[in-house]
PDB file of C-alpha atoms in Angstrom:
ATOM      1  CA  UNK E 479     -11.681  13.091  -5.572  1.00 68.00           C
ATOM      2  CA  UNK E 480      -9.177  14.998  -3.904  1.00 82.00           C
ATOM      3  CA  UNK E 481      -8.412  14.560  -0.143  1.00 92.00           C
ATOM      4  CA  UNK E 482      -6.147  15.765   2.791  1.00 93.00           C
ATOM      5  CA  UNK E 483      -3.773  13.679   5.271  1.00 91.00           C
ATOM      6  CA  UNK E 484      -6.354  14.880   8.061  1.00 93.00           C
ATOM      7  CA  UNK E 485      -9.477  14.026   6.328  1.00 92.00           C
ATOM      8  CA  UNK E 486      -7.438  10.652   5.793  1.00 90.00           C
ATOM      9  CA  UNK E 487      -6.694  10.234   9.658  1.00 90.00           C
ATOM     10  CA  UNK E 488     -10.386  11.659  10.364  1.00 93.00           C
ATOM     11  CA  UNK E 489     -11.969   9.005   8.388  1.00 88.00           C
ATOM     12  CA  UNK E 490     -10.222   5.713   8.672  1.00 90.00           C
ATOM     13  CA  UNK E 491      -8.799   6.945  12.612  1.00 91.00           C
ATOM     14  CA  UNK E 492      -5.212   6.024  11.565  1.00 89.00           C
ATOM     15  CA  UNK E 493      -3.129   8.328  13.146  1.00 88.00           C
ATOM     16  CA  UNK E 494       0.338   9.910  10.949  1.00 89.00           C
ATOM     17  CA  UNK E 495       3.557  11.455  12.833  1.00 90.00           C
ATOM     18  CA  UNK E 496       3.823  15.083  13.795  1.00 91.00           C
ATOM     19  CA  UNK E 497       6.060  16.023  11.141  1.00 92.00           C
ATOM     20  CA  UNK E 498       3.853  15.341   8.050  1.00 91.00           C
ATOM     21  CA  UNK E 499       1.557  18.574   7.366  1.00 92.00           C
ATOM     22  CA  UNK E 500      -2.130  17.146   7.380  1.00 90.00           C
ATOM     23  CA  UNK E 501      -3.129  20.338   4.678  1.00 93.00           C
ATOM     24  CA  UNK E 502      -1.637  18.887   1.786  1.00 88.00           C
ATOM     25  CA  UNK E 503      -3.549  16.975  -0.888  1.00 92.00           C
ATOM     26  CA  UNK E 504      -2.964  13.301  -1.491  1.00 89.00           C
ATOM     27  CA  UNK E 505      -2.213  13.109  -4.940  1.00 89.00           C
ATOM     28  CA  UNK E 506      -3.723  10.056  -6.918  1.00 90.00           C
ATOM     29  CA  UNK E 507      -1.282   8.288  -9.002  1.00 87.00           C
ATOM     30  CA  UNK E 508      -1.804   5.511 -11.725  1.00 83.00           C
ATOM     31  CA  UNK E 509       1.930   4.419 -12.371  1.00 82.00           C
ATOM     32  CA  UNK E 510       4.677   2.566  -9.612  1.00 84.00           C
ATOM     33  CA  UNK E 511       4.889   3.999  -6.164  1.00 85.00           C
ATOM     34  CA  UNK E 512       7.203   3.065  -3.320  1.00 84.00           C
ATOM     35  CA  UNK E 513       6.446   3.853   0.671  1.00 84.00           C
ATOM     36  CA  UNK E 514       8.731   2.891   2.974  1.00 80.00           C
ATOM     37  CA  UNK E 515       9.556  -0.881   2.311  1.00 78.00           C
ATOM     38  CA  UNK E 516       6.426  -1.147  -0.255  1.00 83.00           C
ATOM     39  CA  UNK E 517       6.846  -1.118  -3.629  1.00 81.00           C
ATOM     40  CA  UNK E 518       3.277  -0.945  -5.660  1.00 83.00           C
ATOM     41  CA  UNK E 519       2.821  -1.718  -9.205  1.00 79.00           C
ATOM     42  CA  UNK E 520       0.110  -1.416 -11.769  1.00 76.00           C
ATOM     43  CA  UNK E 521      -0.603  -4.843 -12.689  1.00 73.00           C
ATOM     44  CA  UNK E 522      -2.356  -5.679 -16.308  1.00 60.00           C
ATOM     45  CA  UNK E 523      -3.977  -8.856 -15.561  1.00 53.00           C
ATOM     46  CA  UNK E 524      -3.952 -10.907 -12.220  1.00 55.00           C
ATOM     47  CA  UNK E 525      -4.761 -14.415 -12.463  1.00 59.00           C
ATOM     48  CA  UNK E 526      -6.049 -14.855  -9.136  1.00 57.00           C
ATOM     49  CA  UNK E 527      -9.801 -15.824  -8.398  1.00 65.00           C
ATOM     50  CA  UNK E 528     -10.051 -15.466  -4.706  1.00 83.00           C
ATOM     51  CA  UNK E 529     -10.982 -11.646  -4.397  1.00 87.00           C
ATOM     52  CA  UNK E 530     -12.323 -10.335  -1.280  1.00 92.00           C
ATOM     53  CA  UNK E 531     -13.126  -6.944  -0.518  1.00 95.00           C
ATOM     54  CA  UNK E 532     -10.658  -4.606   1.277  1.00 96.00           C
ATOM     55  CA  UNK E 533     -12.945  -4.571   5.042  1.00 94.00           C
ATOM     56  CA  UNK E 534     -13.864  -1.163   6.027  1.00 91.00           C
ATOM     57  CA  UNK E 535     -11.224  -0.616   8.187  1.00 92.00           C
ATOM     58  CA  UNK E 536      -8.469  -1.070   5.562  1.00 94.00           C
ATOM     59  CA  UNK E 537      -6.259  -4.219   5.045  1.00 93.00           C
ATOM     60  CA  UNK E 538      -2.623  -4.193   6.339  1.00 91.00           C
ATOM     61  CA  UNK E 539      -0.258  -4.708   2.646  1.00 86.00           C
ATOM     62  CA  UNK E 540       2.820  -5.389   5.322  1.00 77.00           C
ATOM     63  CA  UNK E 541       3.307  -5.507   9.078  1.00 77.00           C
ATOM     64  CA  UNK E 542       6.133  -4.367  10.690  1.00 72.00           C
ATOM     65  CA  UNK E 543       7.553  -1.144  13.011  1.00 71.00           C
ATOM     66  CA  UNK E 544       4.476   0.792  11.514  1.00 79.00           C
ATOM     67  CA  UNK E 545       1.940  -0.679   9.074  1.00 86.00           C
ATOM     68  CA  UNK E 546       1.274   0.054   5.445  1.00 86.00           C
ATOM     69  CA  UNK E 547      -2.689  -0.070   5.340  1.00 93.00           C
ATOM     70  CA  UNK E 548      -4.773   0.092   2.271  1.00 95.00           C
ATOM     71  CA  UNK E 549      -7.996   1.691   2.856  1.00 95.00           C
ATOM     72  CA  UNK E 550     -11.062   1.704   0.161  1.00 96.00           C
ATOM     73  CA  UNK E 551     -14.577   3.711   0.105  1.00 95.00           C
ATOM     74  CA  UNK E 552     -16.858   0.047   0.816  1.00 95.00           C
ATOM     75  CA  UNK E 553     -17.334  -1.905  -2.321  1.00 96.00           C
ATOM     76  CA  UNK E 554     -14.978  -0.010  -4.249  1.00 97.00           C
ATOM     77  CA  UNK E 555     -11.660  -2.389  -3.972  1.00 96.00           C
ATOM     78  CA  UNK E 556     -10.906  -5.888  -3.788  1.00 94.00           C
ATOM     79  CA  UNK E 557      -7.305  -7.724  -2.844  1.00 94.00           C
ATOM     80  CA  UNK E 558      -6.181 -10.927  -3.489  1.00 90.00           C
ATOM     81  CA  UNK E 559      -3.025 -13.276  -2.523  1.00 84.00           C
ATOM     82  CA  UNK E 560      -0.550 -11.963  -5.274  1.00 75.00           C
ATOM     83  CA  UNK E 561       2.983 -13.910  -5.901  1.00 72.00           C
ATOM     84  CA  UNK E 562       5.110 -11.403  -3.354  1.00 73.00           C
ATOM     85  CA  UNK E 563       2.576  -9.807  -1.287  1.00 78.00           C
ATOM     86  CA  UNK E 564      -1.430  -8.695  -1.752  1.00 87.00           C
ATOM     87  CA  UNK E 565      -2.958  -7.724  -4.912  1.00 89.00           C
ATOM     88  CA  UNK E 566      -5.549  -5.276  -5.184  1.00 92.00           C
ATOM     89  CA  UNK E 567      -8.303  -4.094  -7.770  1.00 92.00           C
ATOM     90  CA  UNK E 568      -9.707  -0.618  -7.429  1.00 95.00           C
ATOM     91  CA  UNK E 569     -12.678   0.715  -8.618  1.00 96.00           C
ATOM     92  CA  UNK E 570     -12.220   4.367  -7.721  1.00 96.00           C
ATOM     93  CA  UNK E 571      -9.294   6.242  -6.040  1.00 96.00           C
ATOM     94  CA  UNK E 572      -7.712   4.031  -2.988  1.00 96.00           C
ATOM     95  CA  UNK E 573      -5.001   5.039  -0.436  1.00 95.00           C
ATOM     96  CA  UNK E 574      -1.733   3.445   1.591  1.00 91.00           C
ATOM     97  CA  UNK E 575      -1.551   4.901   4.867  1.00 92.00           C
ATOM     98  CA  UNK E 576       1.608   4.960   7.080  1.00 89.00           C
ATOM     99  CA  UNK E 577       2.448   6.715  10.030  1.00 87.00           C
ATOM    100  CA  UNK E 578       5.740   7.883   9.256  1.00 89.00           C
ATOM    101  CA  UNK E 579       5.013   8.375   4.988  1.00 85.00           C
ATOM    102  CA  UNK E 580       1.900   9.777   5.806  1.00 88.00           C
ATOM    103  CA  UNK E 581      -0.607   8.679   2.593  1.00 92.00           C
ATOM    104  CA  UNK E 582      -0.409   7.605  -1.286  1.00 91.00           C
ATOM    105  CA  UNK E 583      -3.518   7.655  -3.743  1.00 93.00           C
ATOM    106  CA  UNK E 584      -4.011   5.465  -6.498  1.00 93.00           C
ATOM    107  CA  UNK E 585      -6.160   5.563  -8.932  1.00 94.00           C
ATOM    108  CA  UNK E 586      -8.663   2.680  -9.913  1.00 94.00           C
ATOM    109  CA  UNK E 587      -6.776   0.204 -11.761  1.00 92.00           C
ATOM    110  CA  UNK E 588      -5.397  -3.560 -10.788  1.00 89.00           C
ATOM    111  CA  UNK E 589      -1.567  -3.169  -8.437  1.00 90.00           C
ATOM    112  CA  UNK E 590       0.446  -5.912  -7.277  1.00 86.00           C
ATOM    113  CA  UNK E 591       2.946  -4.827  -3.948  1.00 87.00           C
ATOM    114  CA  UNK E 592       6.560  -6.445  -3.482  1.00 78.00           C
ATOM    115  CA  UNK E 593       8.085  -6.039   0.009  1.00 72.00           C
ATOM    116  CA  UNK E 594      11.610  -5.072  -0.375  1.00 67.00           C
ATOM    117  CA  UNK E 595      14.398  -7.360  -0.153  1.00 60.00           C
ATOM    118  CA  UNK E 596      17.735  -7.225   0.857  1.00 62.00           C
ATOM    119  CA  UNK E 597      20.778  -9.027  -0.678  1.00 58.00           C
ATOM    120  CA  UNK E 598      23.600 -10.957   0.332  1.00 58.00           C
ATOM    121  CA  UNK E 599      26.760  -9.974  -1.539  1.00 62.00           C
ATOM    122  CA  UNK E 600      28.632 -13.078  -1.422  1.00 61.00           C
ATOM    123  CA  UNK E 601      26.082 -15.203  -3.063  1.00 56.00           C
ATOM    124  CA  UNK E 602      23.345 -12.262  -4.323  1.00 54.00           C
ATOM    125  CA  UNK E 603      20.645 -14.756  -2.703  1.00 54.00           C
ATOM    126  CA  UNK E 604      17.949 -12.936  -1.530  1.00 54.00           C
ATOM    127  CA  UNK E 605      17.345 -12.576   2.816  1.00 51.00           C
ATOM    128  CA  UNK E 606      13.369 -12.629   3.576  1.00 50.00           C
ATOM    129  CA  UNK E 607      12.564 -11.264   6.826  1.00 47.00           C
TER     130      UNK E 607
END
């Protein structure tokens, strides 16, 4: 399935900044993808038994100036609490919405996210936020 930025913004209501053009195609992706802060990786097995479906209007992957939301066709993804951040499972195509990245497709499959870090340079211990 193949979809726009503005069929995106029409259908979950999520709104993206002017500078994105809403014509182009979200492509849907299978391997590691970064937006913004959020890095997303394929995952081949997640351990986790407390799945719950991603609600219809998406699930927030990480909070902060603008959020990174995950949004899912109903009954076609499920998330869990992963090590770093959320896990998800994905049945068909799924997409990360952002207001400044505009939108990233993935294609079914199981993806862990890690929020990115920064590092101190004395010590090279991480700083969470």
């Amino acid at each position: 399935m193949m979809i726009t930025l503005d069929a995106l913004s029409a259908r979950t209501g999520r709104t993206f900044d002017d500078h994105l053009d809403r014509s182009l195609t979200i492509p849907v992706l299978d391997g590691i993808q970064a937006q913004g802060d959020l890095l997303v990786m394929p995952a081949v097995l997640l351990g986790a038994s407390d799945w719950r479906p991603v609600p219809p209007e998406g699930l927030v992957l990480l909070d902060g100036v603008h959020p990174h939301v995950l949004v899912a066709d109903p009954g076609t993804c499920r998330w869990t609490d992963g090590p770093d951040g959320p896990a998800f499972a994905a049945t068909a195509p799924v997409y990360l919405l952002h207001p400044e990245h505009g939108a990233t497709g993935f294609a079914p499959g199981h993806y862990v996210t890690h929020r990115q870090r920064e590092w101190r340079e004395t010590d090279w211990s991480p700083v969470f936020d």
